[in-house]
PDB file of C-alpha atoms in Angstrom:
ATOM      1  CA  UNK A1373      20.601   4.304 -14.342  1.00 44.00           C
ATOM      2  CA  UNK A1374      23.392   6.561 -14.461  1.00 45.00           C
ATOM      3  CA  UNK A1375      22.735  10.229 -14.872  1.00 46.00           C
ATOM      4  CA  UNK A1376      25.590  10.748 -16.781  1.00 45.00           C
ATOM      5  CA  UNK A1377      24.642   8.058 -19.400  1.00 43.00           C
ATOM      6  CA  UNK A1378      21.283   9.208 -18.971  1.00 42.00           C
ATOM      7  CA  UNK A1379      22.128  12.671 -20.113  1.00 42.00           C
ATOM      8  CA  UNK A1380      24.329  12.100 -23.149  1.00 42.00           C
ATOM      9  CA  UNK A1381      22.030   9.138 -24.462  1.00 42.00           C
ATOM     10  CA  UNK A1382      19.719  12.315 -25.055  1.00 40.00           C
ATOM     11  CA  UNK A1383      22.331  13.564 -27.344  1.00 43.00           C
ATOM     12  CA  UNK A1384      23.846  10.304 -28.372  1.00 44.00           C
ATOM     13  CA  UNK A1385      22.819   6.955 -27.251  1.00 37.00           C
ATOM     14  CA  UNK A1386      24.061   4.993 -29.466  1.00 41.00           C
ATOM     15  CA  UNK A1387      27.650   5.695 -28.317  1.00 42.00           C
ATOM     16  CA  UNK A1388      26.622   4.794 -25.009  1.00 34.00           C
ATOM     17  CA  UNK A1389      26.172   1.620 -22.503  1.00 38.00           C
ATOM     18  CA  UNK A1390      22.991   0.564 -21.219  1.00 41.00           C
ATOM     19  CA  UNK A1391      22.812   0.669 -17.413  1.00 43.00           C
ATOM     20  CA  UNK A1392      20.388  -1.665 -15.922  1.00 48.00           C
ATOM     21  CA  UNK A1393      16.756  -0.016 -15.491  1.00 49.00           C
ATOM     22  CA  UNK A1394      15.926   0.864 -11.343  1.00 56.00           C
ATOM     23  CA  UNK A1395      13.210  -2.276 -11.717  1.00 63.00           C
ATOM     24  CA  UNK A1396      15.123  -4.838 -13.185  1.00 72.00           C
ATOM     25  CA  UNK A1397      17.662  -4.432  -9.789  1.00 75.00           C
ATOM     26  CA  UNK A1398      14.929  -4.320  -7.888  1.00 75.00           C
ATOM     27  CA  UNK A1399      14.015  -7.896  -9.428  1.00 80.00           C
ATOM     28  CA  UNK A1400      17.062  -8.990  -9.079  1.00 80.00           C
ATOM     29  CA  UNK A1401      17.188  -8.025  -5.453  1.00 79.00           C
ATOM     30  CA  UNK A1402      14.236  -9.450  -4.728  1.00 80.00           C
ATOM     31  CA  UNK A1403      14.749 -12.687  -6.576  1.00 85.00           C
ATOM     32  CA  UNK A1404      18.460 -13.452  -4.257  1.00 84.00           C
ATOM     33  CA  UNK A1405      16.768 -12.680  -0.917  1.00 84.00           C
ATOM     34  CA  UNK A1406      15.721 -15.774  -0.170  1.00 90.00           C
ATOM     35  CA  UNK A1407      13.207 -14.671   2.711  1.00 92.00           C
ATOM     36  CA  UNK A1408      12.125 -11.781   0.636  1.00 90.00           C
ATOM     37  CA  UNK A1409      11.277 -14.504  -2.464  1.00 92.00           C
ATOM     38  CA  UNK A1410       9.364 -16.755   0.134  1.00 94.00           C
ATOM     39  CA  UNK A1411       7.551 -13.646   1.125  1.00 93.00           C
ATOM     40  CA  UNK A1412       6.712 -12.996  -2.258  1.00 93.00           C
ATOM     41  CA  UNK A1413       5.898 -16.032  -3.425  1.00 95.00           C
ATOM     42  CA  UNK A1414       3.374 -16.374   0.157  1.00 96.00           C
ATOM     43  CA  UNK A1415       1.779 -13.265  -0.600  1.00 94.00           C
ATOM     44  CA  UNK A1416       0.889 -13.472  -4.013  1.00 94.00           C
ATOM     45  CA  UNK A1417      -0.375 -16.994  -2.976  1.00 96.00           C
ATOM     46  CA  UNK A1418      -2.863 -15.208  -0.221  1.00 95.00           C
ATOM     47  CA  UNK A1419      -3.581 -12.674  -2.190  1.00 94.00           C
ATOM     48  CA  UNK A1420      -5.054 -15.066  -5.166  1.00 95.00           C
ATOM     49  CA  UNK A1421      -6.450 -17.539  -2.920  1.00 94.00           C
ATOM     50  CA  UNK A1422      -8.802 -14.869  -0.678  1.00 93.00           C
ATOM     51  CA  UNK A1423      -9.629 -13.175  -4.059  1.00 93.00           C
ATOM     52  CA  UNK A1424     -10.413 -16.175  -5.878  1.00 92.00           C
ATOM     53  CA  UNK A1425     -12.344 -18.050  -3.266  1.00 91.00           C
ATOM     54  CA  UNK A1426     -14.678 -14.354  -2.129  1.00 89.00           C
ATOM     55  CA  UNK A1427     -16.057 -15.197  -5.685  1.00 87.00           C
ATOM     56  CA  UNK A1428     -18.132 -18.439  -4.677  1.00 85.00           C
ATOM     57  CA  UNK A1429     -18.757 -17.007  -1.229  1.00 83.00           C
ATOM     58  CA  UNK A1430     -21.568 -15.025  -0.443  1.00 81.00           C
ATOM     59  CA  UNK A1431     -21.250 -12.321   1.892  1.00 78.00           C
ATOM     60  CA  UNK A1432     -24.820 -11.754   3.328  1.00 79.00           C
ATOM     61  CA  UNK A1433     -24.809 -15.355   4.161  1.00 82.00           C
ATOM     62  CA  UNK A1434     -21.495 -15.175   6.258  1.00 85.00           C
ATOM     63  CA  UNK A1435     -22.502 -12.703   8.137  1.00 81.00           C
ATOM     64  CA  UNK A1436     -26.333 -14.041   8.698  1.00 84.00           C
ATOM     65  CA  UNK A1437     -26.721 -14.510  12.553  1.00 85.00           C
ATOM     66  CA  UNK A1438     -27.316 -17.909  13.580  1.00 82.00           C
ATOM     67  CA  UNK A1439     -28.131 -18.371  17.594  1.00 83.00           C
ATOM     68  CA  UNK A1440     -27.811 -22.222  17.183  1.00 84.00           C
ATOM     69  CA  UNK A1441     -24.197 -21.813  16.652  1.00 83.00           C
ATOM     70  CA  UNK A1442     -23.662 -19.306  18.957  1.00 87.00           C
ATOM     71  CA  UNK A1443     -19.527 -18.892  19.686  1.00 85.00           C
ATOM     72  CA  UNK A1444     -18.636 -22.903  19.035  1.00 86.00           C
ATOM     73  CA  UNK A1445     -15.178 -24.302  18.913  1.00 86.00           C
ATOM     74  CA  UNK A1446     -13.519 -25.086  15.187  1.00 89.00           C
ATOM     75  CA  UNK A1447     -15.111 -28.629  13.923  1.00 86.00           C
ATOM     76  CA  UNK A1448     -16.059 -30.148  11.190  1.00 83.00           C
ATOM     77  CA  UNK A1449     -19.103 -27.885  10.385  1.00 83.00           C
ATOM     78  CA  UNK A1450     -17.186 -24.401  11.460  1.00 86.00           C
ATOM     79  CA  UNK A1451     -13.059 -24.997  10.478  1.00 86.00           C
ATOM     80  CA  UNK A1452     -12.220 -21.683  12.633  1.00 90.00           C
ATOM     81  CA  UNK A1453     -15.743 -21.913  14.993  1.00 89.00           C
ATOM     82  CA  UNK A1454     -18.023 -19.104  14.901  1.00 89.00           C
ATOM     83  CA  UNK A1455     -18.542 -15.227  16.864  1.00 89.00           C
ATOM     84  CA  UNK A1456     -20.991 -14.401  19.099  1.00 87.00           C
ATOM     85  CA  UNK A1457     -23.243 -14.059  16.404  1.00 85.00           C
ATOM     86  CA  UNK A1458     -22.887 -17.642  15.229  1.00 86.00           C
ATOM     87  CA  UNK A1459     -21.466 -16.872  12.542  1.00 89.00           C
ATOM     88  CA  UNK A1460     -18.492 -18.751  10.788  1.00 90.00           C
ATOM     89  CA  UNK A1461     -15.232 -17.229  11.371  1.00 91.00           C
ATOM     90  CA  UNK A1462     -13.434 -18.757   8.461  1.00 92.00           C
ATOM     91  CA  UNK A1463     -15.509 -17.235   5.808  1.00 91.00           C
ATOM     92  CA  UNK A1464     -15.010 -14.345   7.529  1.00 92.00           C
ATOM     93  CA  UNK A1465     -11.764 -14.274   7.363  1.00 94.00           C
ATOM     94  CA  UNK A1466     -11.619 -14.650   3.806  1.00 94.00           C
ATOM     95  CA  UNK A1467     -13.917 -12.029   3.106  1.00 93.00           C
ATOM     96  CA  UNK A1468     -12.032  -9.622   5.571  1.00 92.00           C
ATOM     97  CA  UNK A1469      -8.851 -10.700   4.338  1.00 94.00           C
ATOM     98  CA  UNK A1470      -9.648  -9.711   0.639  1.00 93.00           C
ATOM     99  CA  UNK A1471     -11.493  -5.962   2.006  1.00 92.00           C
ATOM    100  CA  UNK A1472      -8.074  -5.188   3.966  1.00 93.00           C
ATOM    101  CA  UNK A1473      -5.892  -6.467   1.058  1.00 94.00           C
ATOM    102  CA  UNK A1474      -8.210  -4.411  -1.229  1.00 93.00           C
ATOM    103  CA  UNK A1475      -8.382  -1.094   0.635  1.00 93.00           C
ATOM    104  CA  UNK A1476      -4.391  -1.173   1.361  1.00 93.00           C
ATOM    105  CA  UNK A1477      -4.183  -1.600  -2.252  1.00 94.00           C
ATOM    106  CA  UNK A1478      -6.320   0.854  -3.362  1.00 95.00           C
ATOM    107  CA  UNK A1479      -5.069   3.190  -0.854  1.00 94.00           C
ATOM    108  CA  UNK A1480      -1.490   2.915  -1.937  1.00 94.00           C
ATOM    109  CA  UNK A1481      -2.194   3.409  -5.956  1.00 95.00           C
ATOM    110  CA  UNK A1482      -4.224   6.380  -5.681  1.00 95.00           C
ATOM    111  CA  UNK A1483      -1.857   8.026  -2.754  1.00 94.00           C
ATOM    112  CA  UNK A1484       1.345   7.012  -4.365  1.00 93.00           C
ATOM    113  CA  UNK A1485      -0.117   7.844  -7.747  1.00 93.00           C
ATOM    114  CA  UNK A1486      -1.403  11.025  -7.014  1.00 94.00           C
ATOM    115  CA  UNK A1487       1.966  12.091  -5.052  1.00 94.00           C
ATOM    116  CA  UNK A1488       4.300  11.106  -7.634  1.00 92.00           C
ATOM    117  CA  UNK A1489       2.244  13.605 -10.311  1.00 91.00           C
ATOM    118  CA  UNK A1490       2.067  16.381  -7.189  1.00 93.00           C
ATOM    119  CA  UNK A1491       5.874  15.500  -6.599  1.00 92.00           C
ATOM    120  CA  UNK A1492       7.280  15.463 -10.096  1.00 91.00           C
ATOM    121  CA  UNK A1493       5.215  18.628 -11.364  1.00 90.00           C
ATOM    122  CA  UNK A1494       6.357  20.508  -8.083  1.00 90.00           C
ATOM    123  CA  UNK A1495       9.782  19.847  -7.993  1.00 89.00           C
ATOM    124  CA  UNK A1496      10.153  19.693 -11.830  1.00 86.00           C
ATOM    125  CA  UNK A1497       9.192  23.331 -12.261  1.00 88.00           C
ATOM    126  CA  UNK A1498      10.291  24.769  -9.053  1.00 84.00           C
ATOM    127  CA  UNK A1499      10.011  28.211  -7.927  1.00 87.00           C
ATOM    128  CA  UNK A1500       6.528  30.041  -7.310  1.00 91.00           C
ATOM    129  CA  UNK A1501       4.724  26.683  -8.405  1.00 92.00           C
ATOM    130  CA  UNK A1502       6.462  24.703  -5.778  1.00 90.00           C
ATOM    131  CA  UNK A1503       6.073  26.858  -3.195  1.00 93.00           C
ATOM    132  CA  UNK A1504       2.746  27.202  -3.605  1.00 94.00           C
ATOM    133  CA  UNK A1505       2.251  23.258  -4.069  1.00 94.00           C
ATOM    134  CA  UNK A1506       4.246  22.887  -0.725  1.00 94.00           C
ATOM    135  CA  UNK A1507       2.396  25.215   1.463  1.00 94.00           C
ATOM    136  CA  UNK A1508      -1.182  23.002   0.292  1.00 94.00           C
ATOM    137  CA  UNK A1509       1.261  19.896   1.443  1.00 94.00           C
ATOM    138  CA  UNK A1510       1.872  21.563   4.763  1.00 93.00           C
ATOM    139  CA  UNK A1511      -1.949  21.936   4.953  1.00 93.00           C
ATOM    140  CA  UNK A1512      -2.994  18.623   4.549  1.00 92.00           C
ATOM    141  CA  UNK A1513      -0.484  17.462   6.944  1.00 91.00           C
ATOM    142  CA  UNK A1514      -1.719  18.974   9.725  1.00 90.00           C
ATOM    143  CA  UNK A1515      -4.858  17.978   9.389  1.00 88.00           C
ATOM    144  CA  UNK A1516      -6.292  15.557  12.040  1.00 88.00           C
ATOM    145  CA  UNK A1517      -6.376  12.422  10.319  1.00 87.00           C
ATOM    146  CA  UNK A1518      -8.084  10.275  13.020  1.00 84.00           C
ATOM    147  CA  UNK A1519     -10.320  13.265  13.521  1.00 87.00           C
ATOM    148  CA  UNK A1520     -11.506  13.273  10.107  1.00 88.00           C
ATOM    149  CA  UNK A1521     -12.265   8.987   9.663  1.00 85.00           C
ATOM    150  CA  UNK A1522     -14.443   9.708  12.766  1.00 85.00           C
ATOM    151  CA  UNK A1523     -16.547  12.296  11.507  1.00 87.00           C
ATOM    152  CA  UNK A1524     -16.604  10.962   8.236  1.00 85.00           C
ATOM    153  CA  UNK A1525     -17.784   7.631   9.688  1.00 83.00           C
ATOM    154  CA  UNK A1526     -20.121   9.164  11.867  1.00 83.00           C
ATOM    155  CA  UNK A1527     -22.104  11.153   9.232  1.00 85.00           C
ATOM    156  CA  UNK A1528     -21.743   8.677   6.306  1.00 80.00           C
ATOM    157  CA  UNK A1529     -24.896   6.429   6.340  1.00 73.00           C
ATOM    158  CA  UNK A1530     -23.370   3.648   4.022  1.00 77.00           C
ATOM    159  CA  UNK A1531     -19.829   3.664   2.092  1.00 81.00           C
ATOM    160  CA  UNK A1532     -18.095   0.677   0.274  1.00 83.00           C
ATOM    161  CA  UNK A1533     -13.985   0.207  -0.305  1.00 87.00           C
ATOM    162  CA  UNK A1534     -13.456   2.734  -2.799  1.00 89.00           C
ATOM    163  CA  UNK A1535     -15.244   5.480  -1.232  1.00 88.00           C
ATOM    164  CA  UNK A1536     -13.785   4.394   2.050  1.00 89.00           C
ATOM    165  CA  UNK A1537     -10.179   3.958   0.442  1.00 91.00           C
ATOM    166  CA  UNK A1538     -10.545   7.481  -1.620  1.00 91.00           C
ATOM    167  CA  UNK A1539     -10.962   9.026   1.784  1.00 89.00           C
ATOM    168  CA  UNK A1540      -7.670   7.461   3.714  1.00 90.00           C
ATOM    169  CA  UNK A1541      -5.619   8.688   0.239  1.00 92.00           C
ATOM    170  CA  UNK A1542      -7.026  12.132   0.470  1.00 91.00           C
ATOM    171  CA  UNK A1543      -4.716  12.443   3.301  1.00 90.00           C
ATOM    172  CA  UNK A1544      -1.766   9.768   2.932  1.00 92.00           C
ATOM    173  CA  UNK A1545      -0.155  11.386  -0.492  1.00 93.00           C
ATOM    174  CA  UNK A1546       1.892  13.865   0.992  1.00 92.00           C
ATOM    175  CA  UNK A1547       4.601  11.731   2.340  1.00 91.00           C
ATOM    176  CA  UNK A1548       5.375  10.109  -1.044  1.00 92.00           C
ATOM    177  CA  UNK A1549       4.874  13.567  -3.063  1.00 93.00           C
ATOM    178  CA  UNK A1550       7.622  15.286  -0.938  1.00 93.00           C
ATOM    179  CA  UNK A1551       9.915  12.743  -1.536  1.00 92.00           C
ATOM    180  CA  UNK A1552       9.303  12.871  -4.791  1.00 91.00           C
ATOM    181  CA  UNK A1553       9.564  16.517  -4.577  1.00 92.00           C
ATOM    182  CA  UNK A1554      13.255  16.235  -3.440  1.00 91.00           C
ATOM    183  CA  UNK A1555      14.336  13.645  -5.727  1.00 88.00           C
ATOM    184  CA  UNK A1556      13.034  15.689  -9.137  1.00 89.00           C
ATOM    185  CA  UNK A1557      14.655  18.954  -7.521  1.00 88.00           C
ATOM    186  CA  UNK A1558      18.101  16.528  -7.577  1.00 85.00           C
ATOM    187  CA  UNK A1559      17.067  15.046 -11.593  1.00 82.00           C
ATOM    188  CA  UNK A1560      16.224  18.596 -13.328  1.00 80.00           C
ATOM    189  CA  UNK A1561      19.895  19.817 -12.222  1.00 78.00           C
ATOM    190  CA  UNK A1562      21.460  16.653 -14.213  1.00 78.00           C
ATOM    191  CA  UNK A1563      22.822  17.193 -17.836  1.00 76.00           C
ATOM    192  CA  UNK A1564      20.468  14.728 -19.527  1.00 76.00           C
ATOM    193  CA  UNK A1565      18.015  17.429 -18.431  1.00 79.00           C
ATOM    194  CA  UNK A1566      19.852  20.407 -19.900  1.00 77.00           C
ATOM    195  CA  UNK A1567      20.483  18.844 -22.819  1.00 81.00           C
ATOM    196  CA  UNK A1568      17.040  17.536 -22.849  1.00 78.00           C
ATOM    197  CA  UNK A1569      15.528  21.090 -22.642  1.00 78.00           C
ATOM    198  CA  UNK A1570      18.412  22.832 -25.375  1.00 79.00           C
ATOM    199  CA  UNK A1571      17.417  20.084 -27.949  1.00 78.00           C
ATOM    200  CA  UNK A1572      13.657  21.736 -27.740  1.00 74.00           C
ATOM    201  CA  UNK A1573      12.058  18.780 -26.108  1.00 76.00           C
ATOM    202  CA  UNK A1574       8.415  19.537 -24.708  1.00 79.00           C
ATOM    203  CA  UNK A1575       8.445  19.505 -20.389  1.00 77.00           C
ATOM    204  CA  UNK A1576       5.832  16.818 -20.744  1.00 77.00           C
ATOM    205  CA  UNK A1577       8.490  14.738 -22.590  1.00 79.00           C
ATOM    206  CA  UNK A1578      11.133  15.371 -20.483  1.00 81.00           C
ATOM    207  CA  UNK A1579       8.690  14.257 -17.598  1.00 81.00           C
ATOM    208  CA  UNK A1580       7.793  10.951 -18.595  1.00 80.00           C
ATOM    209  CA  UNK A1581      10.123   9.587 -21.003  1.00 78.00           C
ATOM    210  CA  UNK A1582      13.433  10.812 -18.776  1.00 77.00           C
ATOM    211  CA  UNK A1583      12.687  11.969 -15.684  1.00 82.00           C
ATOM    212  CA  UNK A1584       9.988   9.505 -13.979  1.00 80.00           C
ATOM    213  CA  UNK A1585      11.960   6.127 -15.671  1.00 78.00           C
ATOM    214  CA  UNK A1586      14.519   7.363 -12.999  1.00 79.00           C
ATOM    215  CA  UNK A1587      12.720   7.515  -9.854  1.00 82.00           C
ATOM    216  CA  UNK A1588      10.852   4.232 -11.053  1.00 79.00           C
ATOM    217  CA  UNK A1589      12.872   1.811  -8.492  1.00 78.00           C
ATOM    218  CA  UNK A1590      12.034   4.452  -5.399  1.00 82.00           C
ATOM    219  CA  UNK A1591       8.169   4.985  -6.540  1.00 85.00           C
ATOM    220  CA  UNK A1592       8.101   1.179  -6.549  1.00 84.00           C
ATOM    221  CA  UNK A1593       9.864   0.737  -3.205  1.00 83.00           C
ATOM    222  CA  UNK A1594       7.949   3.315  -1.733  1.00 86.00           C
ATOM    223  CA  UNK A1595       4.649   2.149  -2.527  1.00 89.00           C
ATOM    224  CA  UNK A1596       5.592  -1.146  -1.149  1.00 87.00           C
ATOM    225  CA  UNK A1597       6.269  -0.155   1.746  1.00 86.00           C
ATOM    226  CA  UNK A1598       3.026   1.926   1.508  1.00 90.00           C
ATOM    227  CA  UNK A1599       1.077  -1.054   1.013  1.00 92.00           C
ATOM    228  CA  UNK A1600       2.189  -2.198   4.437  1.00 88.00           C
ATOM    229  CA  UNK A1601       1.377   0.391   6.571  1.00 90.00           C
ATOM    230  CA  UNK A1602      -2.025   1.274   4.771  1.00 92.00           C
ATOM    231  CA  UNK A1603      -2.920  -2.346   5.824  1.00 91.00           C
ATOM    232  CA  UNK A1604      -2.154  -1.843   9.264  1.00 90.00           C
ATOM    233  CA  UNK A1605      -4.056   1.784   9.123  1.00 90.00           C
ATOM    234  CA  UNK A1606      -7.338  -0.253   7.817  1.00 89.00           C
ATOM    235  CA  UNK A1607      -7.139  -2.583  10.151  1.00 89.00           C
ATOM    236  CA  UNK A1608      -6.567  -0.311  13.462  1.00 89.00           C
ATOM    237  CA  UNK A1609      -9.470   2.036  12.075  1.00 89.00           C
ATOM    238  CA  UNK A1610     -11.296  -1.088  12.268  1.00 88.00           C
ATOM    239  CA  UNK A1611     -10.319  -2.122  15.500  1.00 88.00           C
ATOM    240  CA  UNK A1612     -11.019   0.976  17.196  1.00 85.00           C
ATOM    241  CA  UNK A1613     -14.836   1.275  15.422  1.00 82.00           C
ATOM    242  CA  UNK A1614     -14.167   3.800  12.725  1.00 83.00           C
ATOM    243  CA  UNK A1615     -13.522   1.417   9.761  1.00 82.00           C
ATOM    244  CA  UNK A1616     -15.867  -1.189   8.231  1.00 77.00           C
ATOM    245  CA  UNK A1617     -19.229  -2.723   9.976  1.00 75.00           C
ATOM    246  CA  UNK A1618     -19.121  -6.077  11.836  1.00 71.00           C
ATOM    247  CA  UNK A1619     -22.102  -7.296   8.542  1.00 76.00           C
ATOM    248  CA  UNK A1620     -18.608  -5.984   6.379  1.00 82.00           C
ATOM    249  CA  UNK A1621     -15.931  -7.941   7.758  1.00 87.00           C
ATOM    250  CA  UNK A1622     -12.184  -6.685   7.680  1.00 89.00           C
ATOM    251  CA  UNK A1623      -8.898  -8.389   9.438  1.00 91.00           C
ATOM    252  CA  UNK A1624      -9.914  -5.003  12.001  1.00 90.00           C
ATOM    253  CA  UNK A1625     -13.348  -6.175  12.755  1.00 90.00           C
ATOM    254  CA  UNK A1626     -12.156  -9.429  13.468  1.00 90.00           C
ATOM    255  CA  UNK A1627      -9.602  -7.961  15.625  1.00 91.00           C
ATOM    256  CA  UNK A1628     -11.767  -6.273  17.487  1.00 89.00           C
ATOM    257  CA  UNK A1629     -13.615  -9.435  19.460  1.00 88.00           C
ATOM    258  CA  UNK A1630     -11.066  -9.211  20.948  1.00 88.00           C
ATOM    259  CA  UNK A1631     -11.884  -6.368  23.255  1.00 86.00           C
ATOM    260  CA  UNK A1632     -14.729  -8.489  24.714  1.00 85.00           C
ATOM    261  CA  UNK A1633     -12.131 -10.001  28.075  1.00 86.00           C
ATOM    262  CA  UNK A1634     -14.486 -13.784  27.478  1.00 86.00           C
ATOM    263  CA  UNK A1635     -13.296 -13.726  23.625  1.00 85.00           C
ATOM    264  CA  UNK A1636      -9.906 -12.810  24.824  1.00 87.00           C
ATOM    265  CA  UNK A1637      -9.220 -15.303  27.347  1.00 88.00           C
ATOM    266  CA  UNK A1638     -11.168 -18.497  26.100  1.00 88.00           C
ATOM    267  CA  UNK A1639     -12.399 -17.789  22.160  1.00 89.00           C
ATOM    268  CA  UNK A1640      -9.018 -17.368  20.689  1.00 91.00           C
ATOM    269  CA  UNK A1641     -10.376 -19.572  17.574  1.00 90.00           C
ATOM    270  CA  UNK A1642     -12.613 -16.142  16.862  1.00 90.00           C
ATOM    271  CA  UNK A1643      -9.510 -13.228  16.690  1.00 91.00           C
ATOM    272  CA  UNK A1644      -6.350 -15.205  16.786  1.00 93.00           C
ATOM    273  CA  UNK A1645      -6.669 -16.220  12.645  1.00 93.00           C
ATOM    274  CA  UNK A1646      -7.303 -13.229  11.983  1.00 93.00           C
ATOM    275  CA  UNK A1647      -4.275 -11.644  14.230  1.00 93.00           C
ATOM    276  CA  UNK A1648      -1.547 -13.773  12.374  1.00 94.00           C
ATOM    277  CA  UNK A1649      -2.978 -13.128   8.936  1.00 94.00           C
ATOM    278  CA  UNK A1650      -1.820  -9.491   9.844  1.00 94.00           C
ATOM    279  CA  UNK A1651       1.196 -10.682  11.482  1.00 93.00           C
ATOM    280  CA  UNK A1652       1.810 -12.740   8.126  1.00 95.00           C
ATOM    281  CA  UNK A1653       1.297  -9.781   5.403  1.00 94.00           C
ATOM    282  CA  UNK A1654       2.901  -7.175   6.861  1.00 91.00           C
ATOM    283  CA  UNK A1655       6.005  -9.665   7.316  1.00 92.00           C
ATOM    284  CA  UNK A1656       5.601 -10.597   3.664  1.00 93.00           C
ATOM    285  CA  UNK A1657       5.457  -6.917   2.844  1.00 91.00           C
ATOM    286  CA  UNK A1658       8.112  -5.587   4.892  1.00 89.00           C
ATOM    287  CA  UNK A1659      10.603  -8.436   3.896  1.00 90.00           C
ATOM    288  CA  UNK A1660      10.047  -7.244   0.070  1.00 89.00           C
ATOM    289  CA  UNK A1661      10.132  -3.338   1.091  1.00 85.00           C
ATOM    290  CA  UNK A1662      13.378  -4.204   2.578  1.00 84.00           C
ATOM    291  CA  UNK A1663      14.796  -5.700  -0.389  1.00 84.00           C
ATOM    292  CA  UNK A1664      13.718  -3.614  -2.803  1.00 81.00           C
ATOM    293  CA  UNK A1665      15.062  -0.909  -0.386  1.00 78.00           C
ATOM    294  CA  UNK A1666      18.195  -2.600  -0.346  1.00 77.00           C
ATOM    295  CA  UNK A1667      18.490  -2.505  -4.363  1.00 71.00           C
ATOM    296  CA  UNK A1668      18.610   1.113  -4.569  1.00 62.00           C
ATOM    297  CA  UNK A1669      22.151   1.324  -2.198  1.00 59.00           C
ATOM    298  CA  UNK A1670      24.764  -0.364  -4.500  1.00 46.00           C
ATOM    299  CA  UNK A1671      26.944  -0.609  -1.392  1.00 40.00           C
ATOM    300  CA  UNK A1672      24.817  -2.572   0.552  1.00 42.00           C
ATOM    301  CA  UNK A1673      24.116  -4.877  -2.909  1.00 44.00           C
ATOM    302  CA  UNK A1674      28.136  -5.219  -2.655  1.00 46.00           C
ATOM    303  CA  UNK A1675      28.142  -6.215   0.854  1.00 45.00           C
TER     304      UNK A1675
END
């Protein structure tokens, strides 16, 4: 939307043109990307299908150990064989599928959420506030991320995907609420502001019903390409030991068989699935990110 159009429809919007809202070009963007469409369209297909079918399958029998099917080939019994443990790696797959999906998810609303407010309230009001706000960002930046997933792993008995997924956003909002930061220090200097503020209008007003409808299109983009990386975050903690239990399967615990050289070199059936599934949604989400990027530079949408 145009700031200028934005700031005299405060005063006087009927004499004014629409511009197209931030999420409607993002649509639209989307929608003639071909590759970014496919992507979209294969995404939301995984995404339903791993969600719909962990409904009829039970978890505690996946991950039951079986020593009569101890590490056998895909067949008719096993479609994607079985572990070490015997047991089957395509219901694993689908269970770890729908965790990963679930904590990248998770992880990006409640970072991306939470930065936005922390952005928008610090950059809105300015002076002593955001100063103050910005030195508590520094803070949590240089803390030791890795650090603290080990320790909390380490002394945490038992913890499921929200508590797991709270703890990764305690420390992966500060990205998204200093961009939002700058981009509400650029709005409150715009005229629809001023005027916004001499017509008596409350700050809370001014907020959400001006303000955040214009940095819609970046949150959106932004926590897309959130979404992406948080994945890949679960499923490296995972890898490396400090995510999810092998009896709680994740596209990371999957990926870690791998590290046994035998699995490596002749069980590919047992890591390889779960490698391109991966490879495949963080191509689906980085082809939309990019589009969606793409929509918010009108020269590039000219090109």
């Amino acid at each position: 939307m145009p700031h200028g159009a934005a700031g005299h429809g405060a005063l006087d919007s009927k004499n004014l043109p629409r511009s197209t809202p931030g999420w409607r070009i993002i649509i639209q963007e989307v929608i003639a990307d071909k590759l970014a469409l496919f992507s979209l369209i294969l995404f939301t297909i995984i995404t339903a299908y791993v969600f719909g079918l962990t409904m009829f399958l039970e978890r505690e029998e996946i991950v039951m150990v079986d020593l009569f099917a101890i590490n056998q080939a895909p067949d008719e019994t096993f479609r994607l064989g079985t572990d070490y443990g015997g047991r089957d790696i395509f219901g694993q797959l689908i269970i770890g599928t729908r965790n990963s999906l679930a904590i990248g998810i998770l992880v990006t609303l409640m970072s991306v959420g939470f930065g936005v407010v922390y952005g928008v309230v610090s950059g809105y009001f300015g002076g002593q506030i955001d100063n103050i706000m910005m030195r508590i960002v520094d803070f949590f930046m240089v803390l030791p991320f890795l650090m603290i997933v080990i320790v909390f792993v380490t002394i945490s008995p038992s913890y499921d995907i929200f508590t797991f997924s709270f703890m990764m956003a305690a420390f992966l909002w500060t990205g998204t609420a200093r961009l939002v930061r700058s981009l509400a220090i650029q709005e409150r200097e715009l005229d629809y502001i001023s005027a916004s503020k001499t017509l008596g209008s409350s700050h809370g007003k001014i907020v959400f019903t001006q303000l955040m409808p214009n940095l819609v299109g970046i949150i959106i983009v932004n926590g897309t390409l959130s979404l992406a990386a948080n994945i890949g975050i679960e499923s490296g903690l995972s890898f490396i030991g400090f995510g999810f239990p092998e009896d709680y399967p994740s596209l990371g615990t999957l990926m870690a068989y791998a590290t046994n050289s035998q699995t490596l070199q002749h069980r590919p059936w047992i890591w390889v699935p779960a490698a391109i599934m991966i490879l495949v949604l963080m191509l689906c989400v980085r082809n939309i990110g990019e589009a969606m990027r793409r929509s918010g530079d009108a020269r590039q949408r000219q090109a």
